[in-house]
CSV table of C-alpha atoms and ligand atoms in Angstrom, one decimal:
chain,number,residue,atom,x,y,z
A,1153,MET,CA,195.7,72.5,23.5
A,1154,SER,CA,197.9,72.2,20.5
A,1155,VAL,CA,196.5,72.5,17.2
A,1156,ALA,CA,198.1,71.0,14.0
A,1157,LYS,CA,198.2,73.9,11.6
A,1158,LYS,CA,197.1,73.7,7.9
A,1159,GLN,CA,199.0,75.6,5.6
A,1160,TYR,CA,197.2,78.3,3.6
A,1161,LYS,CA,199.3,79.6,0.7
A,1162,ARG,CA,196.7,82.5,0.4
A,1163,VAL,CA,194.2,83.3,3.1
A,1164,THR,CA,190.7,83.8,2.0
A,1165,THR,CA,187.4,84.3,3.7
A,1166,LYS,CA,186.8,80.6,3.4
A,1167,SER,CA,190.2,79.7,5.1
A,1168,LEU,CA,188.9,81.8,7.9
A,1169,VAL,CA,185.9,79.6,8.5
A,1170,ASP,CA,187.9,76.4,8.1
A,1171,MET,CA,190.3,77.8,10.9
A,1172,LYS,CA,187.4,78.5,13.1
A,1173,ASN,CA,186.1,74.7,12.3
A,1174,ASN,CA,189.5,73.3,13.0
A,1175,GLY,CA,190.1,75.2,16.1
A,1176,GLU,CA,192.8,77.1,14.7
A,1177,LYS,CA,192.9,80.7,16.1
A,1178,ILE,CA,192.9,83.6,13.6
A,1179,SER,CA,195.8,86.2,13.9
A,1180,MET,CA,195.0,89.7,12.7
A,1181,LEU,CA,197.0,93.0,12.9
A,1182,THR,CA,196.6,96.4,11.2
A,1183,ALA,CA,198.9,97.9,8.5
A,1184,TYR,CA,198.4,101.2,6.6
A,1185,ASP,CA,201.7,101.2,4.4
A,1186,PHE,CA,203.8,99.2,2.3
A,1187,THR,CA,206.6,98.5,4.5
A,1188,MET,CA,204.8,97.5,7.5
A,1189,ALA,CA,202.5,95.4,5.6
A,1190,LYS,CA,205.4,93.4,3.9
A,1191,ILE,CA,206.7,92.6,7.4
A,1192,VAL,CA,203.3,91.6,9.0
A,1193,ASP,CA,202.4,89.5,5.7
A,1194,GLY,CA,205.9,87.8,5.9
A,1195,ALA,CA,205.3,86.8,9.5
A,1196,GLY,CA,202.6,84.9,8.7
A,1197,ILE,CA,199.8,87.0,10.1
A,1198,ASP,CA,196.5,85.5,8.6
A,1199,VAL,CA,194.5,88.8,8.2
A,1200,ILE,CA,195.8,92.5,7.6
A,1201,LEU,CA,193.1,95.1,8.6
A,1202,VAL,CA,193.6,98.5,6.7
A,1203,GLY,CA,191.9,100.2,9.8
A,1204,ASP,CA,190.5,103.6,10.0
A,1205,SER,CA,192.6,103.9,13.1
A,1206,ALA,CA,195.0,105.0,10.5
A,1207,SER,CA,193.2,108.5,11.2
A,1208,ASN,CA,194.6,108.3,14.7
A,1209,VAL,CA,197.8,106.4,14.1
A,1210,MET,CA,199.0,107.9,10.8
A,1211,ALA,CA,197.3,111.4,10.9
A,1212,GLY,CA,197.2,112.3,14.6
A,1213,HIS,CA,193.4,112.8,14.7
A,1214,GLU,CA,191.8,112.1,18.2
A,1215,THR,CA,189.1,109.9,16.5
A,1216,THR,CA,188.6,107.9,13.5
A,1217,LEU,CA,185.9,110.1,12.1
A,1218,PRO,CA,188.0,112.6,9.8
A,1219,ILE,CA,189.7,109.9,7.6
A,1220,THR,CA,188.2,110.0,4.1
A,1221,LEU,CA,187.5,107.3,1.4
A,1222,ASP,CA,190.3,108.5,-0.8
A,1223,GLN,CA,192.7,108.3,2.2
A,1224,MET,CA,191.5,104.8,3.0
A,1225,ILE,CA,191.9,103.8,-0.7
A,1226,TYR,CA,195.7,105.3,-0.4
A,1227,HIS,CA,196.5,103.2,2.5
A,1228,ALA,CA,195.0,99.9,1.4
A,1229,SER,CA,196.7,100.1,-2.1
A,1230,SER,CA,200.1,100.5,-0.4
A,1231,VAL,CA,199.2,97.6,1.8
A,1232,VAL,CA,197.9,95.5,-1.0
A,1233,ARG,CA,201.1,95.9,-3.1
A,1234,ALA,CA,203.1,94.2,-0.3
A,1235,ILE,CA,200.9,91.2,0.4
A,1236,GLU,CA,201.7,87.7,-0.7
A,1237,ARG,CA,199.6,85.8,1.8
A,1238,ALA,CA,197.3,87.4,4.0
A,1239,LEU,CA,193.5,88.3,3.6
A,1240,VAL,CA,193.2,92.2,3.4
A,1241,VAL,CA,190.1,93.8,4.9
A,1242,VAL,CA,189.6,97.6,4.6
A,1243,ASP,CA,187.5,99.8,6.9
A,1244,LEU,CA,184.7,101.6,5.2
A,1245,PRO,CA,185.4,105.2,6.8
A,1246,PHE,CA,182.9,107.2,8.7
A,1247,GLY,CA,180.2,108.7,6.3
A,1248,SER,CA,180.9,106.5,3.4
A,1249,TYR,CA,178.0,103.9,4.1
A,1250,GLN,CA,175.6,105.0,6.8
A,1251,SER,CA,173.4,107.5,4.7
A,1252,ASP,CA,172.0,104.8,2.3
A,1253,PRO,CA,172.6,101.5,0.7
A,1254,LYS,CA,173.5,102.7,-2.8
A,1255,GLU,CA,176.3,105.1,-1.2
A,1256,ALA,CA,177.7,102.2,0.7
A,1257,LEU,CA,177.9,99.9,-2.3
A,1258,ARG,CA,179.6,102.8,-4.3
A,1259,SER,CA,182.0,103.2,-1.5
A,1260,ALA,CA,182.7,99.5,-1.1
A,1261,ILE,CA,183.1,99.2,-5.1
A,1262,ARG,CA,185.6,102.1,-5.0
A,1263,ILE,CA,187.7,100.3,-2.2
A,1264,MET,CA,187.6,96.9,-4.1
A,1265,LYS,CA,188.5,98.6,-7.6
A,1266,GLU,CA,191.1,101.2,-6.4
A,1267,SER,CA,192.9,99.5,-3.9
A,1268,GLY,CA,192.9,95.9,-4.7
A,1269,GLY,CA,191.7,95.0,-1.2
A,1270,HIS,CA,189.8,91.6,-0.6
A,1271,SER,CA,187.2,92.8,1.5
A,1272,VAL,CA,185.5,95.6,3.7
A,1273,LYS,CA,184.7,96.1,7.4
A,1274,VAL,CA,181.6,98.2,8.5
A,1275,GLU,CA,180.7,99.0,12.1
A,1276,GLY,CA,177.3,98.5,13.5
A,1277,GLY,CA,174.2,96.2,13.5
A,1278,LYS,CA,170.6,96.5,12.5
A,1279,GLU,CA,170.8,100.2,11.4
A,1280,ILE,CA,173.2,99.4,8.7
A,1281,LYS,CA,171.5,95.9,7.6
A,1282,GLU,CA,170.5,97.3,4.3
A,1283,SER,CA,173.9,98.7,3.4
A,1284,ILE,CA,175.6,95.4,4.3
A,1285,LYS,CA,172.9,93.5,2.0
A,1286,ARG,CA,173.7,95.7,-0.9
A,1287,ILE,CA,177.4,95.5,-0.7
A,1288,LEU,CA,177.2,91.6,-0.2
A,1289,ASN,CA,174.9,91.2,-3.2
A,1290,ALA,CA,177.6,92.9,-5.3
A,1291,GLY,CA,180.0,89.9,-4.4
A,1292,ILE,CA,182.0,92.1,-1.9
A,1293,PRO,CA,182.8,90.2,1.2
A,1294,VAL,CA,181.9,92.1,4.5
A,1295,MET,CA,183.4,91.8,7.9
A,1296,GLY,CA,181.0,93.1,10.7
A,1297,HIS,CA,182.2,95.1,14.0
A,1298,LEU,CA,180.2,95.3,17.1
A,1299,GLY,CA,180.9,96.3,20.7
A,1300,LEU,CA,183.1,99.4,20.9
A,1301,THR,CA,182.7,101.0,17.5
A,1302,PRO,CA,184.9,103.9,17.4
A,1303,GLN,CA,183.0,105.8,14.6
A,1304,SER,CA,180.3,106.1,17.1
A,1305,ILE,CA,182.4,107.7,19.8
A,1306,TYR,CA,180.4,110.6,20.1
A,1307,LYS,CA,177.3,108.7,20.9
A,1308,PHE,CA,178.8,106.5,23.5
A,1309,GLY,CA,180.7,109.5,24.9
A,1310,THR,CA,183.6,107.3,26.2
A,1311,TYR,CA,185.9,104.4,25.2
A,1312,THR,CA,185.0,102.3,28.1
A,1313,VAL,CA,183.8,98.5,28.0
A,1314,ARG,CA,180.5,98.0,25.9
A,1315,ALA,CA,177.6,95.8,26.6
A,1316,LYS,CA,178.1,95.2,30.3
A,1317,GLU,CA,174.2,95.7,30.8
A,1318,ASP,CA,171.9,93.0,29.8
A,1319,LYS,CA,170.0,95.1,27.5
A,1320,GLU,CA,172.9,96.1,25.5
A,1321,ALA,CA,174.4,92.6,25.5
A,1322,GLU,CA,171.0,91.3,24.1
A,1323,GLN,CA,171.2,93.8,21.4
A,1324,LEU,CA,174.6,92.9,20.5
A,1325,LYS,CA,173.7,89.2,20.4
A,1326,GLU,CA,170.8,90.0,18.2
A,1327,ASP,CA,173.0,92.1,15.8
A,1328,ALA,CA,175.8,89.3,15.5
A,1329,LYS,CA,173.1,86.9,14.6
A,1330,MET,CA,171.7,89.3,12.1
A,1331,LEU,CA,175.2,89.9,10.5
A,1332,GLU,CA,175.9,86.3,10.2
A,1333,ARG,CA,172.3,85.6,8.6
A,1334,ALA,CA,173.0,88.6,6.1
A,1335,GLY,CA,176.2,86.9,5.1
A,1336,CYS,CA,179.1,88.5,6.7
A,1337,PHE,CA,182.1,86.2,6.5
A,1338,ALA,CA,183.5,87.3,10.1
A,1339,LEU,CA,182.9,89.6,13.0
A,1340,VAL,CA,185.2,92.0,15.1
A,1341,LEU,CA,184.1,92.3,18.8
A,1342,GLU,CA,185.7,95.2,20.4
A,1343,LYS,CA,186.0,95.7,24.2
A,1344,VAL,CA,183.2,93.7,25.4
A,1345,PRO,CA,183.1,91.1,28.5
A,1346,ALA,CA,185.1,88.0,27.8
A,1347,ALA,CA,182.0,85.8,28.8
A,1348,LEU,CA,179.8,87.7,26.3
A,1349,ALA,CA,182.3,87.5,23.5
A,1350,LYS,CA,182.6,83.7,24.1
A,1351,GLU,CA,179.0,83.2,24.2
A,1352,VAL,CA,178.7,85.0,20.6
A,1353,ALA,CA,181.6,83.2,19.2
A,1354,GLU,CA,180.0,79.7,20.3
A,1355,SER,CA,176.8,80.7,18.8
A,1356,LEU,CA,178.0,81.7,15.3
A,1357,THR,CA,179.3,79.6,12.5
A,1358,ILE,CA,181.5,82.5,11.2
A,1359,PRO,CA,184.6,83.6,12.8
A,1360,VAL,CA,184.6,86.2,15.8
A,1361,ILE,CA,187.9,88.1,16.0
A,1362,GLY,CA,188.3,90.0,19.3
A,1363,ILE,CA,190.3,93.2,20.7
A,1364,GLY,CA,189.7,93.7,24.4
A,1365,ALA,CA,187.1,90.5,24.2
A,1366,GLY,CA,189.1,87.8,26.0
A,1367,ASN,CA,190.4,84.4,24.7
A,1368,GLY,CA,187.0,82.7,24.1
A,1369,VAL,CA,186.7,84.1,20.5
A,1370,ASP,CA,188.2,82.7,17.3
A,1371,GLY,CA,190.9,85.1,16.7
A,1372,GLN,CA,192.6,88.3,18.0
A,1373,VAL,CA,193.4,91.8,16.4
A,1374,LEU,CA,195.5,94.5,17.7
A,1375,VAL,CA,196.6,97.6,16.3
A,1376,THR,CA,200.4,97.0,15.1
A,1377,HIS,CA,201.7,100.3,16.3
A,1378,ASP,CA,200.3,99.6,19.7
A,1379,MET,CA,201.5,96.1,20.1
A,1380,LEU,CA,205.0,97.2,19.0
A,1381,GLY,CA,205.0,99.8,21.8
A,1382,MET,CA,205.3,102.8,19.4
A,1383,THR,CA,202.3,104.4,20.8
A,1384,HIS,CA,203.4,104.6,24.3
A,1385,GLU,CA,200.5,107.0,26.0
A,1386,PHE,CA,197.8,104.3,24.8
A,1387,ASN,CA,197.4,101.7,27.5
A,1388,PRO,CA,194.3,99.9,27.7
A,1389,ARG,CA,194.1,96.6,29.9
A,1390,PHE,CA,193.8,94.2,26.8
A,1391,LEU,CA,197.1,95.5,24.9
A,1392,ARG,CA,200.0,93.3,25.2
A,1393,ARG,CA,203.2,95.1,23.9
A,1394,TYR,CA,205.7,92.7,22.3
A,1395,LEU,CA,208.2,95.6,21.9
A,1396,ASN,CA,209.2,98.9,23.3
A,1397,MET,CA,209.8,100.6,19.9
A,1398,TYR,CA,208.9,104.2,21.4
A,1399,GLU,CA,212.1,103.8,23.5
A,1400,ASP,CA,214.3,102.1,21.1
A,1401,MET,CA,213.4,104.4,18.3
A,1402,THR,CA,213.8,107.5,20.5
A,1403,ASN,CA,217.3,106.1,21.4
A,1404,ALA,CA,218.3,105.3,17.8
A,1405,PHE,CA,217.4,109.0,16.9
A,1406,LYS,CA,219.3,110.5,19.7
A,1407,LYS,CA,222.2,108.4,18.8
A,1408,TYR,CA,222.1,109.4,15.2
A,1409,ALA,CA,221.8,113.2,16.0
A,1410,ALA,CA,224.7,112.7,18.4
A,1411,ASP,CA,226.8,111.0,15.7
A,1412,VAL,CA,226.0,113.7,13.2
A,1413,LYS,CA,226.7,116.6,15.8
A,1414,ALA,CA,230.0,114.9,16.6
A,1415,VAL,CA,231.1,114.4,12.8
A,1416,ASP,CA,231.4,110.7,13.5
A,1417,PHE,CA,228.6,109.9,10.9
A,1418,PRO,CA,229.3,109.4,8.1
A,1419,ASN,CA,232.8,107.7,8.8
A,1420,ASP,CA,235.4,107.0,6.1
A,1421,LYS,CA,233.5,103.5,5.1
A,1422,GLU,CA,230.3,105.4,4.8
A,1423,GLN,CA,231.1,107.8,2.0
A,1424,TYR,CA,232.4,107.5,-1.8
B,1071,LIG,O1,190.5,100.5,12.7
B,1071,LIG,C1,191.0,99.7,13.6
B,1071,LIG,O2,192.2,99.3,13.7
B,1071,LIG,C2,189.9,98.7,14.0
B,1071,LIG,C3,190.4,97.6,14.9
B,1071,LIG,C4,190.7,98.2,16.1
B,1071,LIG,C5,189.7,96.5,15.0
B,1071,LIG,O3,188.8,98.6,13.6
């Protein structure tokens, strides 16, 4: 089905609900720095996620747990400086919102004030309901995140597909409803069966954005470095690579090294 796209000069939380209502799918990608954010925004991607996946991608940690609130603010403020159109969502990092609602609000306020981001994302369902409400009461838009929630990786023990069993699927559906009732403007569903994700998307009025959740949802998100093929050792089934930048960059670096060694770079035209 082809959908006539409405032009959004600036994407807001309301635009995303409009897109869902108009049957227009939402595109979302990660960015953690100015240069990448400028390219992603210029390409017309609707939502830029300053994900705590920066912990893996930018800092080389094994999990998302080590990244701090200060580091997220640094990444987010670099991204915000590049943006002209996209909605910027910033992950609240592990440990900055789980302990109590007041701390959650303080962390969200720091993100909004110090980075200029437009909204925050939190992982989890009923266990963080009070924190979500407290943040929303301060007028800060919140995106939820259910299914595979990488901040809980040590509880799950594995990165495999979530909610395959009925009990977990029922809990996920309840949590999704709760997030909508609480006032979240959208929800990420990560690595859950496509049929379940479709059912959740159809049962909610807020947009559901999937990663490894099939195409029955309202939009898709990928980690930019993965879809560009820069992180070649990460190969989940849901990942489509649009470039093979690992290979292209390696070849460029090798060529540069060879040119330097051969005193071919710089040439006469490349000097003063
Ligand atoms: O941190 C991140 O990049 C994310 C996406 C995988 C949704 O949360």
